[in-house]
PDB file of C-alpha atoms in Angstrom:
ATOM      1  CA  UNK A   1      50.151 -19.705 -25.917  1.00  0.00           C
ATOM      2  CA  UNK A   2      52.912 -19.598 -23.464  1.00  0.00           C
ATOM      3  CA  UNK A   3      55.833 -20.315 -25.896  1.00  0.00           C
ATOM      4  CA  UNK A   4      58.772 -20.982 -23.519  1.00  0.00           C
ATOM      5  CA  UNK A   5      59.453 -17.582 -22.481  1.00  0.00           C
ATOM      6  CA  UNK A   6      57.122 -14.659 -20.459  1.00  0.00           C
ATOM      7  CA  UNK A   7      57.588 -11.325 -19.169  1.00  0.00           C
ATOM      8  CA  UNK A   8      60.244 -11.493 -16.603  1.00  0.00           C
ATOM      9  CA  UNK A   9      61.762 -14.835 -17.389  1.00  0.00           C
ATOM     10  CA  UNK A  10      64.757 -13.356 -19.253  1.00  0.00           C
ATOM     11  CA  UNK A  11      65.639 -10.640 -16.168  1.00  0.00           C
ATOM     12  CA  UNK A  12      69.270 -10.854 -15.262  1.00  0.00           C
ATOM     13  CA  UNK A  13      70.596  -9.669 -11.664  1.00  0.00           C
ATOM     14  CA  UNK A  14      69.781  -5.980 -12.452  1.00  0.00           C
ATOM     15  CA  UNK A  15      66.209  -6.874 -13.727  1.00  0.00           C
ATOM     16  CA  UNK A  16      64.792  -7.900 -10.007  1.00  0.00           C
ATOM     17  CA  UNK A  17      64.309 -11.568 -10.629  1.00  0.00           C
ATOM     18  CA  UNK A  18      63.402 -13.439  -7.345  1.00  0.00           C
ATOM     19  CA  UNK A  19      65.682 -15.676  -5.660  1.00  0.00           C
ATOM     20  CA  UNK A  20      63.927 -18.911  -4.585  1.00  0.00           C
ATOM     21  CA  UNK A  21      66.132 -20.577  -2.164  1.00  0.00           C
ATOM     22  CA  UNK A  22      66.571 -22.734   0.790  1.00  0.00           C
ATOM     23  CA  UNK A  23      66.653 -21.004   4.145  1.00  0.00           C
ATOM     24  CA  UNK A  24      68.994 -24.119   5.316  1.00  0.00           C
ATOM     25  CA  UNK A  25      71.070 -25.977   3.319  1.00  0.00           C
ATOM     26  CA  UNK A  26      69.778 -29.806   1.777  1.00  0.00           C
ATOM     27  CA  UNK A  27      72.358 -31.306   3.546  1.00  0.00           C
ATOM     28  CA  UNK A  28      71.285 -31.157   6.982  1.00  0.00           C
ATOM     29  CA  UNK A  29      67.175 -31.936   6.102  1.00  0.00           C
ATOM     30  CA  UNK A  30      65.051 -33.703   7.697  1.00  0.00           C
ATOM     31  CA  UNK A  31      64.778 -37.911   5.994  1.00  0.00           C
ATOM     32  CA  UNK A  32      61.786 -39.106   7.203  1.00  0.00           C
ATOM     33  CA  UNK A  33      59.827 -42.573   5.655  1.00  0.00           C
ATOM     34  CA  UNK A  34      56.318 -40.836   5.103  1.00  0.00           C
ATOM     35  CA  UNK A  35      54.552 -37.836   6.033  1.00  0.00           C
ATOM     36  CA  UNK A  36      53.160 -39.512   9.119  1.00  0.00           C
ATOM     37  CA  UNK A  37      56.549 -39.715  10.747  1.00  0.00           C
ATOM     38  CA  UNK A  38      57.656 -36.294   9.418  1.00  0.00           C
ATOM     39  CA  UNK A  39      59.050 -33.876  12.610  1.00  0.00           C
ATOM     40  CA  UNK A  40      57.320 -30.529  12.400  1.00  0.00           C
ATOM     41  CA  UNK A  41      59.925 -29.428  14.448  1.00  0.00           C
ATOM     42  CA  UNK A  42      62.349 -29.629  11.031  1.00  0.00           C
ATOM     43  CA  UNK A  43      60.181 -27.436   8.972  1.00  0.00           C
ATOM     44  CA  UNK A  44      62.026 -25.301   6.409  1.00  0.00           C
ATOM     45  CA  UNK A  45      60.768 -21.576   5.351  1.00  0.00           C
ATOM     46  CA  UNK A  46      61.670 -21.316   1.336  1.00  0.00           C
ATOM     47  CA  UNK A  47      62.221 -17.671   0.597  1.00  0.00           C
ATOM     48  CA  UNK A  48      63.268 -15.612  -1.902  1.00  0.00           C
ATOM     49  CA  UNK A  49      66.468 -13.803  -1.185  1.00  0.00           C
ATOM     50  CA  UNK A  50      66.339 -10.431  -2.912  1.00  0.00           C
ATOM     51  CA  UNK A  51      62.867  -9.818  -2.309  1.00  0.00           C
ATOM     52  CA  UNK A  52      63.053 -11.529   1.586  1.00  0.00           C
ATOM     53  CA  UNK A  53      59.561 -13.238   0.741  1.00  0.00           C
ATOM     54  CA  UNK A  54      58.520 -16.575   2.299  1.00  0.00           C
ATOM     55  CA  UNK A  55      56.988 -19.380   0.237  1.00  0.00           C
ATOM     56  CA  UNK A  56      53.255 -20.369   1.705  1.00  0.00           C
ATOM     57  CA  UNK A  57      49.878 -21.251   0.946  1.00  0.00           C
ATOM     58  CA  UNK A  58      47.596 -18.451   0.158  1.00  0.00           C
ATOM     59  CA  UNK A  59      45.330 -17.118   3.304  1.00  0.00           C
ATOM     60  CA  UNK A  60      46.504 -20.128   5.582  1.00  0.00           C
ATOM     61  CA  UNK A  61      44.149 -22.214   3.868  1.00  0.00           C
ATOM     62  CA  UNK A  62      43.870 -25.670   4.878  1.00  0.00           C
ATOM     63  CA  UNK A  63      41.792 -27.158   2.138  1.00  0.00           C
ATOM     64  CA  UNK A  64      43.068 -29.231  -1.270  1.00  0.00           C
ATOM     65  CA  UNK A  65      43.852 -27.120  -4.130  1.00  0.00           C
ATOM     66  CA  UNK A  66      44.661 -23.914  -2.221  1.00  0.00           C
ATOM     67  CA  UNK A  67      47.588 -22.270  -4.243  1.00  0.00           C
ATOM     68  CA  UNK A  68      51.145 -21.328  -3.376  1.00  0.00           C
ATOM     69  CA  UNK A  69      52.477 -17.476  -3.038  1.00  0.00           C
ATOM     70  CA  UNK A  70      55.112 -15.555  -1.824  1.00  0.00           C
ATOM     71  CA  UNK A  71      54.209 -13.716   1.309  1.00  0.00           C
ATOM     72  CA  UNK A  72      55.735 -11.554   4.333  1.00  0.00           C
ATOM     73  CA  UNK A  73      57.658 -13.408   6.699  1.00  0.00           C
ATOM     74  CA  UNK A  74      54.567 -13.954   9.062  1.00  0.00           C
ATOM     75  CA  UNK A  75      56.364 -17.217  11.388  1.00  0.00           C
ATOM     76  CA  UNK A  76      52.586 -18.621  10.671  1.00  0.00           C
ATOM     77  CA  UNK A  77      53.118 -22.763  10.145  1.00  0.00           C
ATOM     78  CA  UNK A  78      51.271 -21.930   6.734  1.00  0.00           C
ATOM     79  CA  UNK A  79      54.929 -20.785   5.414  1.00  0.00           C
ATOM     80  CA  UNK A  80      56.732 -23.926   6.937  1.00  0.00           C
ATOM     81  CA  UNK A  81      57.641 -26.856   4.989  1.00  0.00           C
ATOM     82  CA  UNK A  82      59.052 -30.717   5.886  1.00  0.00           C
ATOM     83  CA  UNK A  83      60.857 -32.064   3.409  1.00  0.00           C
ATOM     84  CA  UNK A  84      60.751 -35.823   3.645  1.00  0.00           C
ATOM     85  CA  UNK A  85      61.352 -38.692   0.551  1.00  0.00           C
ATOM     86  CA  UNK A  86      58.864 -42.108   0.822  1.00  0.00           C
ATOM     87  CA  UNK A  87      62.166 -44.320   1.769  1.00  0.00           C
ATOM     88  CA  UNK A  88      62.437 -47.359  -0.649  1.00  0.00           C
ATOM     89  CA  UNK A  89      60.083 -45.953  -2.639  1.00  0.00           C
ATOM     90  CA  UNK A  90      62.061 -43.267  -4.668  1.00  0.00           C
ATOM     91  CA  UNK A  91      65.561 -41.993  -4.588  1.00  0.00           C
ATOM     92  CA  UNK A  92      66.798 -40.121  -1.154  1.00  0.00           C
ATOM     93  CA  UNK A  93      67.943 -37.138  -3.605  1.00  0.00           C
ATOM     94  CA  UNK A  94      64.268 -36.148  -4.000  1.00  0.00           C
ATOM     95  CA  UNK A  95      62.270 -34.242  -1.711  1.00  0.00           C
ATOM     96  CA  UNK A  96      58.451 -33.324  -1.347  1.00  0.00           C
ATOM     97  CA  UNK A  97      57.421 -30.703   0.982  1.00  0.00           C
ATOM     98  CA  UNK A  98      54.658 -30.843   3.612  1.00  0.00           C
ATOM     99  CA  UNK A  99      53.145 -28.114   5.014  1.00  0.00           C
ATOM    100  CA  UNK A 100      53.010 -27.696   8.314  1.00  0.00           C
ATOM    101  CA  UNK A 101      49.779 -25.816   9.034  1.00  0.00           C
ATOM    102  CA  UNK A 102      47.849 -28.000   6.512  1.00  0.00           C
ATOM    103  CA  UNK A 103      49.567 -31.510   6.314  1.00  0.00           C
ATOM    104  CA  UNK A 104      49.369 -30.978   2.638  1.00  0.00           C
ATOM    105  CA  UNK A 105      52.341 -31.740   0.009  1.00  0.00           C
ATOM    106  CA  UNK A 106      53.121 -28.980  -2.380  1.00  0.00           C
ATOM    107  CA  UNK A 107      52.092 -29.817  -6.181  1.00  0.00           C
ATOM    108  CA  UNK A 108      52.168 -28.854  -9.363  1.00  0.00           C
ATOM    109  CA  UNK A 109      49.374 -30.259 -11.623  1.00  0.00           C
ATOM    110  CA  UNK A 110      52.046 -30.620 -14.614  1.00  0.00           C
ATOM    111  CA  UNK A 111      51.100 -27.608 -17.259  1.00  0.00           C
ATOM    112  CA  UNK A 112      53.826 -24.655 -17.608  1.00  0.00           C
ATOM    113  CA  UNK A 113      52.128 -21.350 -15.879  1.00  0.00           C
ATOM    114  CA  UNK A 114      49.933 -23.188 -13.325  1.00  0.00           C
ATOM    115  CA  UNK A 115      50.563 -22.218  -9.759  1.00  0.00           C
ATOM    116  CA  UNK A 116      51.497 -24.819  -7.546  1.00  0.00           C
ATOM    117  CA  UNK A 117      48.664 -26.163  -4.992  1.00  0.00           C
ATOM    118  CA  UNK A 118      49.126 -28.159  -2.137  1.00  0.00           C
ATOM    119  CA  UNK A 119      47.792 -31.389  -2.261  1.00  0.00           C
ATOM    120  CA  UNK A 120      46.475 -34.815  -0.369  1.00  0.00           C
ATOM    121  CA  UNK A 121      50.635 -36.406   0.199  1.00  0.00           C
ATOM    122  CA  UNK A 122      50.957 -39.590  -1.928  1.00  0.00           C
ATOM    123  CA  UNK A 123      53.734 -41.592  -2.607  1.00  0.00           C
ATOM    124  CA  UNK A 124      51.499 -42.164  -5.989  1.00  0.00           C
ATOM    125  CA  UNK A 125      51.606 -38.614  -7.060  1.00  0.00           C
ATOM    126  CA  UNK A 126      55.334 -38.083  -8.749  1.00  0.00           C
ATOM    127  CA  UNK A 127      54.235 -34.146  -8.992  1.00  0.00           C
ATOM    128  CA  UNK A 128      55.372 -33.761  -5.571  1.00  0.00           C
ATOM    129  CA  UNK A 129      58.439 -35.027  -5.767  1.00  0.00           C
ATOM    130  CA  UNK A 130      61.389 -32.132  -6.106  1.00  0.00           C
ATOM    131  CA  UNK A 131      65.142 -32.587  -6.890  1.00  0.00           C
ATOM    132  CA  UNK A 132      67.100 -29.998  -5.900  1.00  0.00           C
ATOM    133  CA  UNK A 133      69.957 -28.666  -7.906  1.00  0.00           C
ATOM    134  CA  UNK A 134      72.660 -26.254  -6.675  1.00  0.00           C
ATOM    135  CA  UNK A 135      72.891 -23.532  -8.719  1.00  0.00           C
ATOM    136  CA  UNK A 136      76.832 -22.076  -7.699  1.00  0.00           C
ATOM    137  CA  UNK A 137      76.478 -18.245  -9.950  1.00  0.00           C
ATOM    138  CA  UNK A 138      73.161 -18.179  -7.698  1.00  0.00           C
ATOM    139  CA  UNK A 139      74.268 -19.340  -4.346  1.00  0.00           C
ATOM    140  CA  UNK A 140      70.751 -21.346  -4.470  1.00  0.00           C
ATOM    141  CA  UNK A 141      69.386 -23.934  -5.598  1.00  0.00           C
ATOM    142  CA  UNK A 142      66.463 -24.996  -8.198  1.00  0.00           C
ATOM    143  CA  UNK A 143      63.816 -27.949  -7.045  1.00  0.00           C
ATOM    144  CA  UNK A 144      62.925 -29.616 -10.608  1.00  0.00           C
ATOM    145  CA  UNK A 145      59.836 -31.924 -11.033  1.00  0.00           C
ATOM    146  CA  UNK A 146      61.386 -34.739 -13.019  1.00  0.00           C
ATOM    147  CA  UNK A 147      57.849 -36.095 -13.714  1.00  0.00           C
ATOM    148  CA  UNK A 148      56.320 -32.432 -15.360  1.00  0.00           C
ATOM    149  CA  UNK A 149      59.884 -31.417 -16.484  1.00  0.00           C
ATOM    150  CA  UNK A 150      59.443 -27.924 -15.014  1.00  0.00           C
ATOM    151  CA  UNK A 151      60.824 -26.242 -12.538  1.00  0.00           C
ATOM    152  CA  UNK A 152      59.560 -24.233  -9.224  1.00  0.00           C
ATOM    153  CA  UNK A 153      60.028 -20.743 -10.264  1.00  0.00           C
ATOM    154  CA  UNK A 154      57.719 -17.365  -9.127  1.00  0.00           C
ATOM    155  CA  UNK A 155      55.830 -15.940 -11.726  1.00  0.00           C
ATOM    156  CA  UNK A 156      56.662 -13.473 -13.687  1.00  0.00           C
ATOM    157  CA  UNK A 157      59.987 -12.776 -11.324  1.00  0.00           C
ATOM    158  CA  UNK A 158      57.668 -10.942  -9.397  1.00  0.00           C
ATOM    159  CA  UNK A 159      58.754  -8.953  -5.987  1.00  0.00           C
ATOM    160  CA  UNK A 160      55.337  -8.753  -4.789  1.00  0.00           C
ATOM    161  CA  UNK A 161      53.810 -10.396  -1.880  1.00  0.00           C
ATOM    162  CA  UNK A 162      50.815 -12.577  -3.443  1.00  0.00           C
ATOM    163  CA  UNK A 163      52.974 -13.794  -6.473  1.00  0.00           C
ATOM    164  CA  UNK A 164      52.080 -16.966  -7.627  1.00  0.00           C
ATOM    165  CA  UNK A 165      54.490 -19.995  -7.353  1.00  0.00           C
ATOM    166  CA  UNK A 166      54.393 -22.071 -10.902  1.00  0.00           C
ATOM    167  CA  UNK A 167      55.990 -24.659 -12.801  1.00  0.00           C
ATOM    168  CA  UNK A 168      57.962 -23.695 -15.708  1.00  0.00           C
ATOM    169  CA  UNK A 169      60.260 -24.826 -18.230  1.00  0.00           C
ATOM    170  CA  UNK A 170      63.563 -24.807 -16.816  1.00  0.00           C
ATOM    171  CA  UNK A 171      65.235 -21.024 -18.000  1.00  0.00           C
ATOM    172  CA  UNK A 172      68.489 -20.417 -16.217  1.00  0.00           C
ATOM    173  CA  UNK A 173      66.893 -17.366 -14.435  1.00  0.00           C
ATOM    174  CA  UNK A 174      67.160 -16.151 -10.664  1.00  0.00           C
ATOM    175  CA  UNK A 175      63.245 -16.609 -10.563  1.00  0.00           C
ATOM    176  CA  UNK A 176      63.608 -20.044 -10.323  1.00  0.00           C
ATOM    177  CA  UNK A 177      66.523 -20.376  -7.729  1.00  0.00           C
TER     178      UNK A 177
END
């Protein structure tokens, strides 16, 4: 089993862990009231700092279940996010990201190691919903799925273009900022 530690979870800043952060801040993001009425225009890139790798869904893909990775900057809408919140439906502090090549919200499926996928958007599924957290030492921030209890953090604190994104138990590392 997993335990709640892997290789490359306990990295500090000399180590190489990955820095998963915003390219803009939270503050000025897009609030939309559903996918449908989302602004493509607003789409986000989520990169990791140190290794300058762009969160997207592996090969372009377009179809359900297609995993997440870390990848070259490419500008391809495959790497582009919209963060938007189902208005009166949960709280405005959470966010679930919608591609922008695929229309499909990123996901995790709830088990500790699993990458994430993207997924059909429902305001039924609480395993898209992310809450951010700033994370001052890190100059970042973490996006937590309440519903799983894990955390969006790249495998392994991998520099590597093709890393998986997972869910993991939330560790305090750079690999999940």
């Amino acid at each position: 089993g997993h335990g709640t530690s892997r290789p490359g979870d306990a990295l500090g800043w000399k180590g190489g862990a990955v820095l998963l952060t915003l390219a803009t801040s939270f503050a000025g993001v897009l609030r939309a009231t559903g996918p449908a009425q989302a602004d493509a225009t607003k789409s986000q890139l989520l990169i990791s700092n140190l290794a300058w790798l762009t969160v997207g869904v592996r090969g372009a893909s377009t179809s359900v279940g297609t995993d997440v990775i870390q990848w070259t900057a490419s500008g391809g809408d495959e790497q582009r996010w919209v963060p938007f919140y189902y208005s009166g439906q949960e709280p405005s502090s959470t966010y679930r990201f919608r591609n922008s090549n695929s229309g499909l919200c990123l996901t995790t499926d709830g088990v500790a190691g699993h990458a994430l996928t993207q997924q059909t958007c429902s305001s039924d599924n609480p395993r898209q919903a992310w809450m951010p957290s700033y994370v001052w030492w890190a100059a970042g921030y973490t996006l937590h799925n309440a519903a799983s209890g894990l955390n969006m953090d790249v495998a392994g604190a991998s520099y590597g273009a093709g890393a998986e994104i997972d869910a993991w138990y939330p560790n305090n590392q750079l690999n999940q900022v």
